[in-house]
CSV table of C-alpha atoms in Angstrom, one decimal:
chain,number,residue,atom,x,y,z
M,1191,UNK,CA,0.0,0.0,0.0
M,1192,UNK,CA,1.3,3.5,-0.8
M,1193,UNK,CA,1.9,5.7,2.2
M,1194,UNK,CA,-0.3,8.5,0.8
M,1195,UNK,CA,-3.5,8.2,-1.1
M,1196,UNK,CA,-6.4,10.3,-2.3
M,1197,UNK,CA,-9.6,8.3,-2.0
M,1198,UNK,CA,-12.9,8.7,-3.6
M,1199,UNK,CA,-14.3,6.1,-1.2
M,1200,UNK,CA,-14.9,6.3,2.6
M,1201,UNK,CA,-11.8,5.8,4.7
M,1202,UNK,CA,-11.5,2.6,6.9
M,1203,UNK,CA,-9.4,3.7,9.8
M,1204,UNK,CA,-9.3,0.2,11.4
M,1205,UNK,CA,-7.8,-1.3,8.3
M,1206,UNK,CA,-5.3,1.5,7.9
M,1207,UNK,CA,-4.2,1.2,11.6
M,1208,UNK,CA,-3.6,-2.5,11.1
M,1209,UNK,CA,-1.1,-1.7,8.3
M,1210,UNK,CA,1.0,0.2,10.9
M,1211,UNK,CA,1.4,-2.7,13.3
M,1212,UNK,CA,5.0,-3.9,13.6
M,1213,UNK,CA,7.0,-5.8,16.3
M,1214,UNK,CA,9.4,-2.9,16.6
M,1215,UNK,CA,6.5,-0.4,17.2
M,1216,UNK,CA,5.6,0.3,20.8
M,1217,UNK,CA,3.5,3.3,19.9
M,1218,UNK,CA,0.8,4.2,17.3
M,1219,UNK,CA,-0.5,7.8,17.0
M,1220,UNK,CA,-3.4,8.6,14.7
M,1221,UNK,CA,-5.3,11.7,13.7
M,1222,UNK,CA,-8.8,11.9,12.2
M,1223,UNK,CA,-10.0,15.0,10.5
M,1224,UNK,CA,-13.8,15.2,10.4
M,1225,UNK,CA,-16.3,17.4,8.6
M,1226,UNK,CA,-17.7,19.9,11.1
M,1227,UNK,CA,-21.0,21.7,10.9
M,1228,UNK,CA,-19.6,25.2,11.2
M,1229,UNK,CA,-16.8,27.4,10.0
M,1230,UNK,CA,-16.1,31.1,10.8
M,1231,UNK,CA,-19.5,31.5,12.3
M,1232,UNK,CA,-21.5,30.0,9.4
M,1233,UNK,CA,-23.5,26.8,9.5
M,1234,UNK,CA,-22.0,24.2,7.1
M,1235,UNK,CA,-24.2,21.5,5.5
M,1236,UNK,CA,-21.7,19.6,3.5
M,1237,UNK,CA,-18.5,20.0,1.5
M,1238,UNK,CA,-16.7,18.9,-1.6
M,1239,UNK,CA,-13.0,18.3,-1.9
M,1240,UNK,CA,-11.2,18.8,-5.2
M,1241,UNK,CA,-7.7,17.5,-5.7
M,1242,UNK,CA,-5.1,17.8,-8.5
M,1243,UNK,CA,-4.5,14.1,-8.1
M,1244,UNK,CA,-1.0,13.5,-9.6
M,1245,UNK,CA,0.6,16.3,-7.8
M,1246,UNK,CA,-1.3,15.6,-4.6
M,1247,UNK,CA,0.0,12.1,-4.7
M,1248,UNK,CA,3.6,13.0,-5.2
M,1249,UNK,CA,3.6,15.8,-2.7
M,1250,UNK,CA,1.8,13.6,-0.1
M,1251,UNK,CA,4.5,10.9,-0.6
M,1252,UNK,CA,7.2,13.5,-0.3
M,1253,UNK,CA,5.7,14.6,3.1
M,1254,UNK,CA,5.7,11.0,4.4
M,1255,UNK,CA,9.3,10.6,3.2
M,1256,UNK,CA,10.2,13.8,5.1
M,1257,UNK,CA,8.5,12.5,8.2
M,1258,UNK,CA,10.6,9.2,8.0
M,1259,UNK,CA,13.8,11.3,7.8
M,1260,UNK,CA,12.9,13.7,10.6
M,1261,UNK,CA,11.5,11.3,13.1
M,1262,UNK,CA,12.4,7.8,14.3
M,1263,UNK,CA,9.2,6.1,13.1
M,1264,UNK,CA,8.4,2.6,11.8
M,1265,UNK,CA,5.4,3.1,9.5
M,1266,UNK,CA,3.3,6.1,8.3
M,1267,UNK,CA,0.2,6.4,6.3
M,1268,UNK,CA,-2.2,9.2,5.2
M,1269,UNK,CA,-5.4,9.1,3.3
M,1270,UNK,CA,-7.4,12.1,2.2
M,1271,UNK,CA,-10.9,12.0,0.8
M,1272,UNK,CA,-12.0,13.6,-2.5
M,1273,UNK,CA,-15.5,14.3,-3.6
M,1274,UNK,CA,-18.7,15.1,-1.6
M,1275,UNK,CA,-18.7,14.6,2.2
M,1276,UNK,CA,-21.3,15.1,4.8
M,1277,UNK,CA,-21.1,16.4,8.4
M,1278,UNK,CA,-19.2,13.9,10.6
M,1279,UNK,CA,-17.5,12.1,7.6
M,1280,UNK,CA,-13.8,11.3,7.9
M,1281,UNK,CA,-12.0,13.7,5.6
M,1282,UNK,CA,-8.4,12.8,6.4
M,1283,UNK,CA,-6.6,10.1,8.4
M,1284,UNK,CA,-3.0,10.0,9.5
M,1285,UNK,CA,-1.4,7.2,11.3
M,1286,UNK,CA,2.2,6.7,12.5
M,1287,UNK,CA,3.8,3.8,14.4
M,1288,UNK,CA,7.2,4.1,16.2
M,1289,UNK,CA,9.2,2.5,18.9
M,1290,UNK,CA,8.2,5.3,21.3
M,1291,UNK,CA,5.3,7.7,21.6
M,1292,UNK,CA,7.3,11.0,21.1
M,1293,UNK,CA,8.2,10.3,17.5
M,1294,UNK,CA,4.8,8.9,16.7
M,1295,UNK,CA,3.0,12.0,18.0
M,1296,UNK,CA,5.5,14.4,16.4
M,1297,UNK,CA,5.5,12.7,13.0
M,1298,UNK,CA,1.6,12.5,13.0
M,1299,UNK,CA,1.4,16.2,13.7
M,1300,UNK,CA,4.1,17.0,11.0
M,1301,UNK,CA,2.3,15.0,8.4
M,1302,UNK,CA,-1.2,16.6,8.9
M,1303,UNK,CA,0.3,20.1,9.2
M,1304,UNK,CA,2.3,19.8,6.0
M,1305,UNK,CA,-0.6,18.1,4.1
M,1306,UNK,CA,-2.8,21.1,5.0
M,1307,UNK,CA,-0.1,23.5,3.8
M,1308,UNK,CA,1.2,21.9,0.6
M,1309,UNK,CA,-1.0,19.2,-0.9
M,1310,UNK,CA,-3.2,20.5,-3.8
M,1311,UNK,CA,-6.6,19.7,-2.3
M,1312,UNK,CA,-9.3,22.3,-2.0
M,1313,UNK,CA,-12.4,22.4,0.3
M,1314,UNK,CA,-15.6,23.9,-1.0
M,1315,UNK,CA,-18.0,24.5,1.9
M,1316,UNK,CA,-21.8,24.6,1.3
M,1317,UNK,CA,-23.5,26.8,3.8
M,1318,UNK,CA,-27.0,26.6,5.2
M,1319,UNK,CA,-27.9,29.9,3.5
M,1320,UNK,CA,-27.4,28.3,0.1
M,1321,UNK,CA,-24.0,29.9,-0.7
M,1322,UNK,CA,-20.8,28.1,-1.1
M,1323,UNK,CA,-17.1,29.0,-1.1
M,1324,UNK,CA,-13.6,27.8,-1.6
M,1325,UNK,CA,-11.4,28.2,1.5
M,1326,UNK,CA,-7.9,29.2,2.2
M,1327,UNK,CA,-5.6,27.3,4.6
M,1328,UNK,CA,-6.5,29.7,7.4
M,1329,UNK,CA,-10.2,29.0,6.6
M,1330,UNK,CA,-10.9,32.5,5.3
M,1331,UNK,CA,-12.8,32.7,2.0
M,1332,UNK,CA,-11.1,33.0,-1.3
M,1333,UNK,CA,-12.3,36.3,-2.8
N,1227,UNK,CA,2.7,27.1,-28.8
N,1228,UNK,CA,0.0,24.8,-27.5
N,1229,UNK,CA,-0.4,24.2,-23.8
N,1230,UNK,CA,-3.0,22.3,-21.8
N,1231,UNK,CA,-4.2,24.2,-18.7
N,1232,UNK,CA,-6.1,22.6,-15.8
N,1233,UNK,CA,-8.2,24.6,-13.4
N,1234,UNK,CA,-9.1,23.9,-9.8
N,1235,UNK,CA,-11.2,25.5,-7.1
N,1236,UNK,CA,-12.0,29.2,-7.5
N,1237,UNK,CA,-10.1,29.4,-10.8
N,1238,UNK,CA,-12.3,26.5,-12.2
N,1239,UNK,CA,-15.4,28.3,-11.1
N,1240,UNK,CA,-14.3,31.6,-12.7
N,1241,UNK,CA,-13.1,30.0,-15.9
N,1242,UNK,CA,-16.2,27.9,-16.1
N,1243,UNK,CA,-14.2,24.8,-17.2
N,1244,UNK,CA,-12.0,22.1,-15.8
N,1245,UNK,CA,-9.4,22.4,-18.6
N,1246,UNK,CA,-8.6,24.0,-21.9
N,1247,UNK,CA,-6.2,23.7,-24.7
N,1248,UNK,CA,-4.4,27.1,-25.3
N,1249,UNK,CA,-2.5,28.4,-28.2
N,1250,UNK,CA,-0.3,31.2,-26.8
N,1251,UNK,CA,2.7,33.3,-27.5
N,1252,UNK,CA,3.6,33.1,-23.8
N,1253,UNK,CA,6.9,31.3,-23.2
N,1254,UNK,CA,6.7,30.9,-19.4
N,1255,UNK,CA,4.1,30.3,-16.8
N,1256,UNK,CA,4.1,34.0,-15.8
N,1257,UNK,CA,3.2,35.1,-19.3
N,1258,UNK,CA,0.6,32.4,-19.7
N,1259,UNK,CA,-1.2,33.3,-16.4
N,1260,UNK,CA,-1.2,36.9,-17.3
N,1261,UNK,CA,-2.9,36.1,-20.6
N,1262,UNK,CA,-5.4,33.8,-19.0
N,1263,UNK,CA,-6.1,36.2,-16.2
N,1264,UNK,CA,-7.2,38.8,-18.7
N,1265,UNK,CA,-9.3,36.3,-20.6
N,1266,UNK,CA,-11.1,34.8,-17.7
N,1267,UNK,CA,-11.1,37.7,-15.2
N,1268,UNK,CA,-9.2,35.8,-12.5
N,1269,UNK,CA,-8.9,38.1,-9.5
N,1270,UNK,CA,-6.0,36.2,-7.8
N,1271,UNK,CA,-2.5,37.6,-8.5
N,1272,UNK,CA,0.5,35.5,-9.2
N,1273,UNK,CA,1.8,36.1,-5.6
N,1274,UNK,CA,-1.1,34.1,-4.2
N,1275,UNK,CA,-0.7,31.1,-6.5
N,1276,UNK,CA,1.8,28.4,-7.1
N,1277,UNK,CA,2.4,26.9,-10.5
N,1278,UNK,CA,2.9,23.3,-11.6
N,1279,UNK,CA,4.2,22.1,-14.9
N,1280,UNK,CA,3.7,18.6,-16.1
N,1281,UNK,CA,2.6,17.5,-12.6
N,1282,UNK,CA,5.5,19.0,-10.6
N,1283,UNK,CA,5.8,22.4,-8.8
N,1284,UNK,CA,7.7,24.8,-10.9
N,1285,UNK,CA,9.0,28.4,-11.0
N,1286,UNK,CA,7.0,31.1,-12.7
N,1287,UNK,CA,9.9,31.9,-15.0
N,1288,UNK,CA,10.4,28.3,-16.2
N,1289,UNK,CA,10.4,28.0,-20.0
N,1290,UNK,CA,7.3,26.2,-21.4
N,1291,UNK,CA,7.5,23.7,-24.1
N,1292,UNK,CA,5.0,22.5,-26.7
N,1293,UNK,CA,2.3,20.3,-25.1
N,1294,UNK,CA,3.1,21.2,-21.5
N,1295,UNK,CA,0.4,20.7,-18.9
N,1296,UNK,CA,0.2,23.9,-16.8
N,1297,UNK,CA,-1.7,24.2,-13.5
N,1298,UNK,CA,-2.1,27.4,-11.5
N,1299,UNK,CA,-2.5,26.3,-7.8
N,1300,UNK,CA,-4.8,28.5,-5.6
N,1301,UNK,CA,-4.1,28.5,-1.9
N,1302,UNK,CA,-4.8,24.9,-0.8
N,1303,UNK,CA,-7.3,24.0,1.9
N,1304,UNK,CA,-7.2,20.2,2.5
N,1305,UNK,CA,-7.5,18.6,5.9
């Protein structure tokens, strides 16, 4: 399994976590990013993720490689959804196994932070008032 | 020269299309964006975008070649 994937299908966190199991790994840290029902004071009903898939794939893999270089980890994996998602859906999942918890937490945090900063994926929020809008990394609207 | 341009997010909405084939005199991404900005009325300046050529991040001044796929990347918002 590739360490980074864009998925049009729902994410199965239990299956992904099993892929991180290793006899050398005494720690496993995971992060789940979920679709929430509000942003910047507005009620959100659903959202769409668009991705430039080939570049998202290569940039995502680069981030996982960087995490392997920076932290003493055993396995790492990240899956990001594309397409239409509802409130409560799992939008992104990151999992890292390591001998010890410090590296697992640090690498997990590094991967999600860099994915949000660098991977060409865009979130379009659909609001309760019928409007929609593409967002910036800091969650302010794109004018 | 002929280029293929892909659009995402707000640029896709503004252009009203996912992609287009462009015949242009522009020889780098900067010149091409300037031309497309005028054509489609994009409001975002170059300083707010990144550019990718043939699936890899590139510099604005990188020379384009016949058939290149060019993507202007608006600020990303995954996660």
